[in-house]
XYZ file of C-alpha atoms in Angstrom:
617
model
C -4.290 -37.702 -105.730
C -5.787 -41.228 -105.884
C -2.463 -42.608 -106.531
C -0.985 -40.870 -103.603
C -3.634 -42.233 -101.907
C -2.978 -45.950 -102.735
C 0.393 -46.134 -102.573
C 0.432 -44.768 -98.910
C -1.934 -46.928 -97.973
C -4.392 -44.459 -96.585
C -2.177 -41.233 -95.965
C -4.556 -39.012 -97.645
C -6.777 -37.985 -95.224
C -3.975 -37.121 -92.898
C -2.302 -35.406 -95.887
C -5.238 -32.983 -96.028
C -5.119 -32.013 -92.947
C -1.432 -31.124 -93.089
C -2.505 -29.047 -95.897
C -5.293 -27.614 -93.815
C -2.877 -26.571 -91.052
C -0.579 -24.881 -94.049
C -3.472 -22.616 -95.249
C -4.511 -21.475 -91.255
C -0.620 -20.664 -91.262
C -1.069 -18.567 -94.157
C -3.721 -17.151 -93.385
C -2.840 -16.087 -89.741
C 0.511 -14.375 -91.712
C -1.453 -12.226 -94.052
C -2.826 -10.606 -91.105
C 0.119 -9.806 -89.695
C 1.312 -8.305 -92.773
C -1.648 -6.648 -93.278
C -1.594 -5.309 -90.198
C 2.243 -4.358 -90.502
C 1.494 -2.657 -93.592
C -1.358 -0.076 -91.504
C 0.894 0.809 -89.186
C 3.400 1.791 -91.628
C 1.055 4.011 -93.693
C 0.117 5.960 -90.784
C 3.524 7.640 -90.515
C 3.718 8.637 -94.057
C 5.598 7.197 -96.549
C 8.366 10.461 -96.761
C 8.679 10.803 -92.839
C 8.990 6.718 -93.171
C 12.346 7.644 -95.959
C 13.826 10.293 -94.050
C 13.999 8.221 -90.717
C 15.705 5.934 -92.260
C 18.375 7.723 -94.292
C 19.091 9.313 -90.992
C 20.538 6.174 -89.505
C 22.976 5.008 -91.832
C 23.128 1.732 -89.839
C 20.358 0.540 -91.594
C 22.352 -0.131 -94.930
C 21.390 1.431 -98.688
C 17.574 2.114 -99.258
C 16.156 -0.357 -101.431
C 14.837 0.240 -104.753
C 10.936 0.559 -105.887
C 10.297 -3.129 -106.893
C 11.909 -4.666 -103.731
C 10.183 -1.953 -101.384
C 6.854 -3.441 -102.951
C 7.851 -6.917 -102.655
C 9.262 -6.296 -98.668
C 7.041 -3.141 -97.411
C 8.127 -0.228 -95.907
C 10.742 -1.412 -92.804
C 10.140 -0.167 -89.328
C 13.335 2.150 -88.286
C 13.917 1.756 -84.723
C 13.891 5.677 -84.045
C 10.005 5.211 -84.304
C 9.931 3.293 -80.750
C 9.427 5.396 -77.608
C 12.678 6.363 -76.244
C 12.222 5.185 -73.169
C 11.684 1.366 -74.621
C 14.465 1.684 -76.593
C 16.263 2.425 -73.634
C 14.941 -0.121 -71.472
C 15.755 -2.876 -74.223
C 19.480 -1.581 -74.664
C 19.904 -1.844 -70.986
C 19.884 -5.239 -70.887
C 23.237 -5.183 -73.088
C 26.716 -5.841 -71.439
C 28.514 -2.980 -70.671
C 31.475 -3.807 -73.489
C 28.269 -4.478 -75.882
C 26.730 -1.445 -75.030
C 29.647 0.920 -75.664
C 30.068 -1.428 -79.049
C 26.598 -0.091 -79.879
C 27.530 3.412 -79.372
C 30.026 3.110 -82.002
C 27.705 2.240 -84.529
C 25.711 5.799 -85.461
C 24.596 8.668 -84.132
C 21.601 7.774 -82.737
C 22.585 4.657 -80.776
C 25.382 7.087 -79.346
C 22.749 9.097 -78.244
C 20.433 6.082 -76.747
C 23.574 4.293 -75.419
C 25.231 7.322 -73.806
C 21.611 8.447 -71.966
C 22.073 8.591 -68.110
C 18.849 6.333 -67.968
C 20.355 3.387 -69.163
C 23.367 3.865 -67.138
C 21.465 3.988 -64.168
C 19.872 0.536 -64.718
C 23.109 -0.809 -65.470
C 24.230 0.758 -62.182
C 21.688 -0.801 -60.437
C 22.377 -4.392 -61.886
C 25.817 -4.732 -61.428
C 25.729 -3.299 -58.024
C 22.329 -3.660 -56.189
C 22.925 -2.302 -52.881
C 24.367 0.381 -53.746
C 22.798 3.588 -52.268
C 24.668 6.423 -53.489
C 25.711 6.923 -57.337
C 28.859 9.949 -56.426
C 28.954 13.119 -57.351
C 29.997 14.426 -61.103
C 28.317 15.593 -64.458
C 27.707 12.017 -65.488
C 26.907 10.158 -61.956
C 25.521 6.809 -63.217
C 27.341 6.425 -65.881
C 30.884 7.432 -63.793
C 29.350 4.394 -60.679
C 28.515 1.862 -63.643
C 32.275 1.954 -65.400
C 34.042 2.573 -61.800
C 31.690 -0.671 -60.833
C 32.389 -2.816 -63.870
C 36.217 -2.029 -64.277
C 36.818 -2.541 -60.471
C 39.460 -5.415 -59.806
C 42.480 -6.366 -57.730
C 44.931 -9.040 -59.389
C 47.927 -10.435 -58.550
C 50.712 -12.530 -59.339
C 53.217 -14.102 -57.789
C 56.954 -13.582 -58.132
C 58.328 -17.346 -57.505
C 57.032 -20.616 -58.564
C 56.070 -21.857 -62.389
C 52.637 -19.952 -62.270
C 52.819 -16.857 -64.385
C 49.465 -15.606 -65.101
C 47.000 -12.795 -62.799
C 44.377 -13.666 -60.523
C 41.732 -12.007 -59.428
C 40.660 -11.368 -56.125
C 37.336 -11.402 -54.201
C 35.501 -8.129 -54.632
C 33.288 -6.454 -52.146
C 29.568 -6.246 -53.201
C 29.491 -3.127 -51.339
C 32.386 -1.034 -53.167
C 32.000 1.961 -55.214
C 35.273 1.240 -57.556
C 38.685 0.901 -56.038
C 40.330 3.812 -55.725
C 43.887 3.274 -53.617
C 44.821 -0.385 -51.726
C 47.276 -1.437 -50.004
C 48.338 -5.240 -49.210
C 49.961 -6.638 -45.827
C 51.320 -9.686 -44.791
C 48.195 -11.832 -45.285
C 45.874 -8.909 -45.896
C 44.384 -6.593 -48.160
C 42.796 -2.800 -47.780
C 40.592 -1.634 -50.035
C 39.723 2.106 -50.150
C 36.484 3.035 -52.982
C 35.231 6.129 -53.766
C 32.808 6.923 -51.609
C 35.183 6.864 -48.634
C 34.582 3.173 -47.233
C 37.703 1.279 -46.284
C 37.094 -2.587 -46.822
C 39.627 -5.312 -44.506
C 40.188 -8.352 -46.708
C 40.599 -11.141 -43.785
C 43.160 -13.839 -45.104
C 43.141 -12.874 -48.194
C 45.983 -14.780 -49.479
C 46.875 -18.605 -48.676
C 49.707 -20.492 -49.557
C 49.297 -24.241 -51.633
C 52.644 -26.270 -52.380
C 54.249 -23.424 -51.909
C 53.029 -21.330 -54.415
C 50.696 -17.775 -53.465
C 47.289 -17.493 -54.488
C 43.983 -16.121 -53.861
C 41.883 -17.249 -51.686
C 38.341 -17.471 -52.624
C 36.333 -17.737 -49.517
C 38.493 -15.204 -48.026
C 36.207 -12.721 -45.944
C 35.816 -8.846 -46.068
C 34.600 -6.778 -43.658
C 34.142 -2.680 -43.692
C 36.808 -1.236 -41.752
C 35.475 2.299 -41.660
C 33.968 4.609 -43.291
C 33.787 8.337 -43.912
C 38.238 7.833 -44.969
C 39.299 10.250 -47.239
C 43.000 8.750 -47.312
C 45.243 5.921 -45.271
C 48.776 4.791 -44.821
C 51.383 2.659 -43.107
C 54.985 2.236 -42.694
C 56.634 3.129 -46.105
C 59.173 0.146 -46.559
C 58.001 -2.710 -49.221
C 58.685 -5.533 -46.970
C 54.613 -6.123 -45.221
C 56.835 -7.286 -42.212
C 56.936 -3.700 -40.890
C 53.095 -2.967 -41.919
C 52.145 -3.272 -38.087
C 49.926 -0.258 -37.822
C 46.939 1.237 -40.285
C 46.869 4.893 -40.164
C 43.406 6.182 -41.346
C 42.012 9.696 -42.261
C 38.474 9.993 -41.801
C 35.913 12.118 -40.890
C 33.511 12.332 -37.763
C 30.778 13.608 -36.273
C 31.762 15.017 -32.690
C 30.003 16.832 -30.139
C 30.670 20.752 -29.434
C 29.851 20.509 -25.761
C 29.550 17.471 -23.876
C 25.765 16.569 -23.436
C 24.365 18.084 -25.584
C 22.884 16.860 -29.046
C 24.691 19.582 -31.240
C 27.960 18.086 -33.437
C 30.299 19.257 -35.961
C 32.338 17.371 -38.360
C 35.725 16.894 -37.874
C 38.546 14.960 -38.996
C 41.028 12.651 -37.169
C 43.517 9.468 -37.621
C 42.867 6.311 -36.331
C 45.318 3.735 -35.985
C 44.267 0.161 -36.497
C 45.909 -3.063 -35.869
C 46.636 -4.803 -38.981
C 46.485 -8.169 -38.153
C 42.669 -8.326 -36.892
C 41.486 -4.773 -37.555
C 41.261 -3.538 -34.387
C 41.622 0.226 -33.747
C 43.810 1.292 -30.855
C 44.225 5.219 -31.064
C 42.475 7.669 -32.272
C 43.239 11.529 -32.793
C 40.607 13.869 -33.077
C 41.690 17.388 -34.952
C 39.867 21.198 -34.529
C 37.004 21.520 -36.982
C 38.403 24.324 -38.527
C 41.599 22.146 -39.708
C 40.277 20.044 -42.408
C 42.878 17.408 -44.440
C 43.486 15.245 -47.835
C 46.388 13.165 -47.181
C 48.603 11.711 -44.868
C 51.880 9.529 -44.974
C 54.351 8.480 -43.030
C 57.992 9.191 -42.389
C 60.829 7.720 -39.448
C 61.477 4.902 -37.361
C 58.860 3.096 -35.448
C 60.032 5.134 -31.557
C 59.834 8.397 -33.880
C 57.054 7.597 -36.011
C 56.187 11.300 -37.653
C 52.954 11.552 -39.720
C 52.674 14.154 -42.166
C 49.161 15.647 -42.792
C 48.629 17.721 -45.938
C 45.506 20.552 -45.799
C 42.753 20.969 -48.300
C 45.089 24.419 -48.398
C 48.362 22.807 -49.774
C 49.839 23.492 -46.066
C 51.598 20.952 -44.436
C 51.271 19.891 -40.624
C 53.286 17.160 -38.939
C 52.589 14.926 -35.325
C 55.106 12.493 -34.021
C 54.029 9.091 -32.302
C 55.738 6.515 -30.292
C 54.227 3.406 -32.085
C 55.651 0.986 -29.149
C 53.658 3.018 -27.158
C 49.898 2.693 -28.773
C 48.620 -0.650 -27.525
C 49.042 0.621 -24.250
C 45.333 2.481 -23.563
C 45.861 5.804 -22.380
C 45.199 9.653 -23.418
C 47.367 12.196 -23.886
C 47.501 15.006 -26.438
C 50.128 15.700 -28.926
C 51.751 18.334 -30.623
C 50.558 19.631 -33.833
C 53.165 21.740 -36.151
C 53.182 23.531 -39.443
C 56.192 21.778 -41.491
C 59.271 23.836 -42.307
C 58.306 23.919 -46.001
C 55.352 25.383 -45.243
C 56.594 27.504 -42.364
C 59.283 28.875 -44.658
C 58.108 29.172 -48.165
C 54.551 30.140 -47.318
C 53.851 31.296 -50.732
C 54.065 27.067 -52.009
C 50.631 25.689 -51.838
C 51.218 21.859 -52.030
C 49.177 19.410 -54.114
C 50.415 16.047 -53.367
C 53.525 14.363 -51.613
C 54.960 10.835 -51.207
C 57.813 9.748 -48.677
C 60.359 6.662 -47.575
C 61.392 5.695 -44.096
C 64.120 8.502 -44.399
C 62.923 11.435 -47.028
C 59.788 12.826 -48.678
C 58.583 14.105 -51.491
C 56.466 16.880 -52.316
C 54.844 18.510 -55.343
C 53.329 21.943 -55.371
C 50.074 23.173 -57.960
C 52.423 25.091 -59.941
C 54.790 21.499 -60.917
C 57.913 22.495 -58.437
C 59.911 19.819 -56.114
C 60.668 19.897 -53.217
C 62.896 17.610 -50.976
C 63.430 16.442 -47.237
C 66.104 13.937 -47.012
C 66.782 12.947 -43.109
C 69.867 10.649 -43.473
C 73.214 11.081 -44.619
C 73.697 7.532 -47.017
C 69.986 8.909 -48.800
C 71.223 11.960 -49.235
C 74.567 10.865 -51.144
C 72.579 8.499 -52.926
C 70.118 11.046 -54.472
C 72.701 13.817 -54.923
C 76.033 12.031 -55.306
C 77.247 14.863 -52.499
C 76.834 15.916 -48.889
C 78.175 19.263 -49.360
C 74.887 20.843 -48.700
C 73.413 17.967 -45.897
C 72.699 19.559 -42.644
C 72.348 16.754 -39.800
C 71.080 19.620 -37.124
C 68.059 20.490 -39.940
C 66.723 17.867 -41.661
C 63.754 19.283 -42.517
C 64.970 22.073 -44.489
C 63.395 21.580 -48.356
C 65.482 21.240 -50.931
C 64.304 22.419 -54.529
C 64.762 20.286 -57.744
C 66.118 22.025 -61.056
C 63.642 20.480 -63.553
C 62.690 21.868 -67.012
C 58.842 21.208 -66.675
C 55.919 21.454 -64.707
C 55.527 17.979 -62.796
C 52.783 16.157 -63.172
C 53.159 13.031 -60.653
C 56.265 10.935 -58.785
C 57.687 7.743 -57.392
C 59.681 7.424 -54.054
C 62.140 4.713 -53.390
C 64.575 3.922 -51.027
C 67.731 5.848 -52.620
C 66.029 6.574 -56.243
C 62.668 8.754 -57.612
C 61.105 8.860 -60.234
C 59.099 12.089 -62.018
C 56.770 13.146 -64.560
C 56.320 16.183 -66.240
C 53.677 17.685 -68.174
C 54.746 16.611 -71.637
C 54.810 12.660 -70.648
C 58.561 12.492 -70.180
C 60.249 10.687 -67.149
C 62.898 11.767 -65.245
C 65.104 9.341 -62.587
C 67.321 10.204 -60.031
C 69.682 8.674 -57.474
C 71.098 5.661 -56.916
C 71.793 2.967 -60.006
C 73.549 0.344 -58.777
C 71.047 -2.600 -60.157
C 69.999 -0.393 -63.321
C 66.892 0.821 -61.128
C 67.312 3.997 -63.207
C 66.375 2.563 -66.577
C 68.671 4.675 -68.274
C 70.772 2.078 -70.071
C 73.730 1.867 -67.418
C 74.859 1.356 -64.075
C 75.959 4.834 -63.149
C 75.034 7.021 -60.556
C 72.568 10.100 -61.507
C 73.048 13.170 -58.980
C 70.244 14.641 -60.796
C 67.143 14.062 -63.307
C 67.554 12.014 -65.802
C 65.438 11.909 -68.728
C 64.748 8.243 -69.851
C 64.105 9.309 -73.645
C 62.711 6.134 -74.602
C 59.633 6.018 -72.655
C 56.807 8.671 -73.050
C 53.465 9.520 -71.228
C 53.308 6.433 -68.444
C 49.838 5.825 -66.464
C 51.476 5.355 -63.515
C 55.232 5.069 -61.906
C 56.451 3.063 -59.138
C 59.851 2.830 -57.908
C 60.569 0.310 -55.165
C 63.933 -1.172 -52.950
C 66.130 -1.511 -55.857
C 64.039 -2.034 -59.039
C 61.156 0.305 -61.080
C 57.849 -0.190 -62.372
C 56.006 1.768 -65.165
C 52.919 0.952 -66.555
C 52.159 2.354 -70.037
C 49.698 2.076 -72.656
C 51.012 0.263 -75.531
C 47.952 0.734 -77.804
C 43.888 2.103 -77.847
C 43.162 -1.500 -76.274
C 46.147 -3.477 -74.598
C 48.479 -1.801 -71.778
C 51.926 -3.239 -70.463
C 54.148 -3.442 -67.934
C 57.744 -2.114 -68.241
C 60.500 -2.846 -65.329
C 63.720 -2.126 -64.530
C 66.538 -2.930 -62.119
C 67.089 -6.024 -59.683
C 65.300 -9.390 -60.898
C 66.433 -11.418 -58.205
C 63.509 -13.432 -56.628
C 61.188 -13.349 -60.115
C 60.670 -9.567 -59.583
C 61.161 -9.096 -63.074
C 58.970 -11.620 -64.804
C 60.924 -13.037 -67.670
C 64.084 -11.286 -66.710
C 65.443 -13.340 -63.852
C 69.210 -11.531 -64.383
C 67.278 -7.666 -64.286
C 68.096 -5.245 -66.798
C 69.445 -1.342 -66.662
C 67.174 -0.359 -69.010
C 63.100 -1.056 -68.795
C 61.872 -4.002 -70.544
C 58.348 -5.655 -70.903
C 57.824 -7.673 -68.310
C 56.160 -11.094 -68.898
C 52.553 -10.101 -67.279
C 49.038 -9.802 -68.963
C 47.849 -6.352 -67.661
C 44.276 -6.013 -67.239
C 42.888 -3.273 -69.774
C 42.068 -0.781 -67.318
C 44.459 -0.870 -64.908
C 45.996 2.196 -63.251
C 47.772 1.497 -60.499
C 50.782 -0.856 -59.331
C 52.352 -2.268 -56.035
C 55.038 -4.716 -55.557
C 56.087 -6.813 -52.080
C 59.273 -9.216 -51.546
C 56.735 -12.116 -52.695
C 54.176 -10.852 -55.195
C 53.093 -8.216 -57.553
C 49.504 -6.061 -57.525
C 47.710 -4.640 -60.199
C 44.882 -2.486 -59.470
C 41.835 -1.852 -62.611
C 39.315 0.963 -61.909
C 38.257 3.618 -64.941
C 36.912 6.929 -63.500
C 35.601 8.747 -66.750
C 36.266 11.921 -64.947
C 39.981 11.700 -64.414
C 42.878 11.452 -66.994
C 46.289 12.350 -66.710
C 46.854 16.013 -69.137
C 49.260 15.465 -70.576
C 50.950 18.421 -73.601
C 52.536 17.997 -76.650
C 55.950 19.012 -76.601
C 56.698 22.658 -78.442
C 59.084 21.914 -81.421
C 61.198 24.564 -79.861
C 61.916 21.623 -77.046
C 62.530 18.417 -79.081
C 65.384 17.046 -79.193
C 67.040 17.246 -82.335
C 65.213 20.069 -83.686
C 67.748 23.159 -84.841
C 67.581 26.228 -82.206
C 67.163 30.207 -83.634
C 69.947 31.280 -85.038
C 71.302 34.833 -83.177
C 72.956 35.719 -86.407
C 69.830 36.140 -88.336
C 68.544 39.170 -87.337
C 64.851 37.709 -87.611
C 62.820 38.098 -84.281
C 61.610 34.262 -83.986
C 58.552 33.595 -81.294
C 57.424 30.521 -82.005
C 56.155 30.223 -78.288
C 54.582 33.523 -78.365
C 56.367 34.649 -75.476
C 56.944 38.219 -76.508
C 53.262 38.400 -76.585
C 52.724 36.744 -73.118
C 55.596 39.365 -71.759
C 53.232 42.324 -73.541
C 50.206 41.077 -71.937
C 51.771 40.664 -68.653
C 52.859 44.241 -68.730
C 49.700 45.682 -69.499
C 47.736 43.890 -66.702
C 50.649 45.168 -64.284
C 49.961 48.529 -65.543
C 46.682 48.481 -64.929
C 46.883 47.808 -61.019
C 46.826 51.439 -59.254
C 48.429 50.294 -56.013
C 52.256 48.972 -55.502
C 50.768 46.210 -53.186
C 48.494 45.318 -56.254
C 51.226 45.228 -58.981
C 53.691 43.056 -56.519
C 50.290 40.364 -55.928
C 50.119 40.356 -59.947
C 53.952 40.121 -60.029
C 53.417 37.022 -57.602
C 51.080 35.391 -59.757
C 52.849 36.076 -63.362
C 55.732 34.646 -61.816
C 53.935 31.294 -61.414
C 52.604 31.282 -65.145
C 56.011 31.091 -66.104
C 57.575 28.378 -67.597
C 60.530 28.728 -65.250
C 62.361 26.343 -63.086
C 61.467 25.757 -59.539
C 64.582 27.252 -58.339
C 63.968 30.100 -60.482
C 60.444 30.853 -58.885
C 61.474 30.930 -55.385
C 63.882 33.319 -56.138
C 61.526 35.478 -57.300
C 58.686 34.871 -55.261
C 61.265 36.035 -52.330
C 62.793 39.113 -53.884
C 59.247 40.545 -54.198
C 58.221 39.498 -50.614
C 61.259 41.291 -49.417
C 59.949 44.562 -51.829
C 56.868 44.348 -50.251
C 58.486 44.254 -46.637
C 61.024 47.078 -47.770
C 57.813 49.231 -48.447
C 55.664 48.615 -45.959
C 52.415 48.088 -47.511
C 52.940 50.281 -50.405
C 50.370 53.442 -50.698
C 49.446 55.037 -54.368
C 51.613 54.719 -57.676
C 52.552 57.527 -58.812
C 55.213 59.222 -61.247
C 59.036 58.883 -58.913
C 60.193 61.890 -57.751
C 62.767 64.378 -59.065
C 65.453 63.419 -56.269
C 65.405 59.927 -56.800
């Protein structure tokens, strides 16, 4: 120490005190171990193991000399739930479902509806309801986080996605539709957001603009739609459904809700027209069908029924009130028995599917109608609306509309394309004409299908993380990124799809991609029996061995017996009614039957008891 001391030339004094500060270090760290080491003990050193072998994320247990040397660890699963909680809220969403990968118990923590709920409330403060469903917070956190609108551009050199402005105020995006210079925005909670100017253009190339401003358009709108053509020229007019409060008797304080459309003007968001429906007529969807002068809307009931109104829309900027015809459609006037789930139209035909997977047509003009069927033996100008039922081999899931094609999906993820194929919008390899479905055998199980003017869309996932885009058709104008010559058979198109996106539009000048994730919706899809595959070797009749691999000889028993059981001939035709719809028959096929036993029940007026048939007949 003394020669320390002389060579640094007086350094010792502040040497000890260095050494000083090292010992109050120590000393203040024994403490703290010691301390460490008391809590530990008080939870028992075999409650202490067994924690921790139940979470395996913890690694191996360590062996006697290195437990002495480290102390007994503190598992995690010893903290108060609600501070573990509280800590893992703080996570990013994609780190948080990360966590819940890891064990058991961090599943558990990560999957609780209180940390969801804090998340909710982070990544959208104002908003004031969380929805409806088993798992509210955590359904308004993922529709909150995965909510986007991108879109990209058709011409120019740029080929990448941007995204647009979202509203603070939106519960997820659940439908949208673009305009000229505009954007609508529909969410989940029924608010309909106006995105003013939405899109600007820069040397000639389209992109988002930034400062663009939003507004709420409505709210209480359970659905909306405009003229059905892809070119936003003709998008003059916003039809919405919505819901309002309206008075019983005029002074009076008492209301009832009730729906009705009103039309807005596109261009600034003003409404012009309103229609105001009975409150005992309540609806789901609307969409639109005909020429501007003949402007029919079709309105679909929480019922499957369907009810159609025709407007003059030269006619609705001029302020006036009159009241207008309401009528039950011919394919609900006609085939009551069809309870409709869904339907989609063109300027000239629509398209509707029922709950049990049937199809059902309206085509209005003659050059459609030879397009889709490759005939006009059975078109009937004096009846247009006359339905027209699809032969298909499956229950249908969900469809596409174009201007002379459509597109379908069945239950077992396979697409089927009809109509016209003059630019390969078909996919199906050529350039021929299909008169009826199609089955495009490479593709299976797409999240969404949309078929446009003269090319298609499908959107697919390609693996447990990535989705692409597939396209066929017309690439004139860039609408097939990467395939500026188009293609009769789909192709990946050159376009980064976000990871949860689930719906698609295209325009004349751009392409939109729409990301939301509802945790309560997914598309069922079934495997395909092996009975159905292609390739696989039918029954032979020559065998002699009864072969059920379906089990329908069993379904056939069971049907019987729950016919027998019914004591009245009005009960056993309602049962026959409703067999008949279990079946995996064709559409066609159905309806046939469905009417035979409706003109049985007619035939017997009402029916009376069952009872063993009498000698003489």
């Amino acid at each position: 120490i003394v020669w320390e001391s002389q060579q640094e030339g007086g350094q010792g004094p502040r040497r000890q005190e260095g050494r000083s500060r090292e010992g109050a270090i120590r000393m203040v760290r024994g403490s703290q171990r010691r301390k460490l080491q008391k809590f530990t003990r008080l939870c028992g050193r075999e409650e202490g193991l067994r924690v921790k072998r139940s979470c395996p994320s913890c690694g191996p247990e360590l062996g006697v000399e290195e437990k002495k040397a480290k102390g007994n660890p503190i598992s995690i699963q010893l903290f108060p739930p609600e501070l573990v909680e509280h800590i893992i809220s703080f996570l990013p969403v994609r780190d948080l479902v990360a966590l819940g990968q890891t064990c058991r118990y961090f599943h558990e923590v990560c999957d609780a509806e209180g940390v969801w709920r804090r998340i909710c409330r982070r990544l959208s403060p104002r908003l004031q309801d969380q929805g409806s469903g088993v798992r509210p917070w955590k359904r308004a956190a993922i529709l909150n986080y995965t909510k986007g609108l991108y879109f990209q551009a058709f011409g120019g050199r740029r080929r990448c996605l941007s995204k647009s402005v979202a509203p603070l105020l939106a519960h997820g995006y659940r439908r949208f539709l673009p305009t000229k210079d505009h954007v609508f925005i529909l969410d989940y909670v029924g608010t309909l957001f106006f995105l003013k100017n939405a899109l600007v253009s820069t040397l000639g190339q389209m992109q988002w603009k930034r400062a663009c401003r939003y507004v709420v358009l409505c709210r209480g709108a359970k659905d909306f739609a405009s003229d059905p053509r892809c070119n936003t020229v003709y998008h003059k007019y916003l039809y919405v459904l919505a819901t309002r409060e309206h008075q019983e008797v005029v002074g009076t304080t008492s209301s009832r809700a009730c729906d009705c459309v009103e039309v807005y003007l596109q261009s600034s968001g003003q409404r012009v027209f309103k229609m105001t429906f009975h409150h005992s007529m309540t609806f789901k969807q609307i969409v639109l069908v005909g020429q501007e002068t003949q402007r029919a809307l079709l309105l679909l009931t929480e019922e499957g029924k369907i009810y159609s109104l025709v407007v003059n829309e030269t006619q609705l900027d001029q302020p006036r009130s009159y009241t207008v015809q309401l009528a039950l459609r011919k394919v609900s006037h006609y085939l009551p028995h069809l309870r409709v789930a869904c339907m989609t139209s063109n300027q000239s035909s629509t398209l509707y599917v029922t709950d049990q997977g049937g199809v059902y047509f309206e085509v209005h003009t003659p050059g459609v109608y030879r397009d889709l069927f490759g005939t006009l033996q059975a078109f009937d100008p004096l009846d247009q609306q006359m339905p027209l039922a699809l032969s298909l081999p499956a229950k249908i899931l969900f469809c596409a509309l174009g201007y002379n094609h459509l597109g379908l999906v069945d239950e077992f993820g396979r697409i089927f394309m009809q109509g016209n194929n003059r630019y390969g919008q078909l996919g199906t390899g050529d350039k021929m004409d299909r008169g009826e479905p199609t089955q495009v055998r490479y593709l299976q199980r797409p999240i969404t299908l949309w078929c446009g003017l003269n090319h298609s869309l499908v959107l697919s996932q390609s693996s447990e993380f990535s989705k692409e885009l597939l396209g066929c058709g017309c690439g004139a104008g860039g609408r097939l990124p990467g395939w500026p010559k188009g293609s009769a058979s789909f192709v990946k198109l050159q376009v980064k799809v976000p990871l949860c996106a689930c719906a698609l539009c295209a325009t004349r000048e751009c392409l939109y991609i729409l990301s939301s994730h509802d945790i309560e919706q997914h598309t069922p899809y079934r495997d395909l029996p092996a009975s159905r595959v292609v390739g696989t070797p039918e029954s032979s009749l020559g065998t002699g061995a009864s072969q059920d691999p379906g089990g329908t000889a069993q379904a056939c028993e069971e049907y019987l017996s729950q016919i027998h059981s019914c004591h009245t001939l009005q009960d056993r035709m309602e049962k026959m009614k409703e067999i008949v719809g279990w079946m995996p028959l064709m559409a066609a096929q159905k309806d046939f039957f469905w009417e035979a036993l409706d003109m049985l029940q007619k035939a017997e007026g009402g029916g009376g008891a069952v009872g063993p048939p009498a000698p003489e007949t």
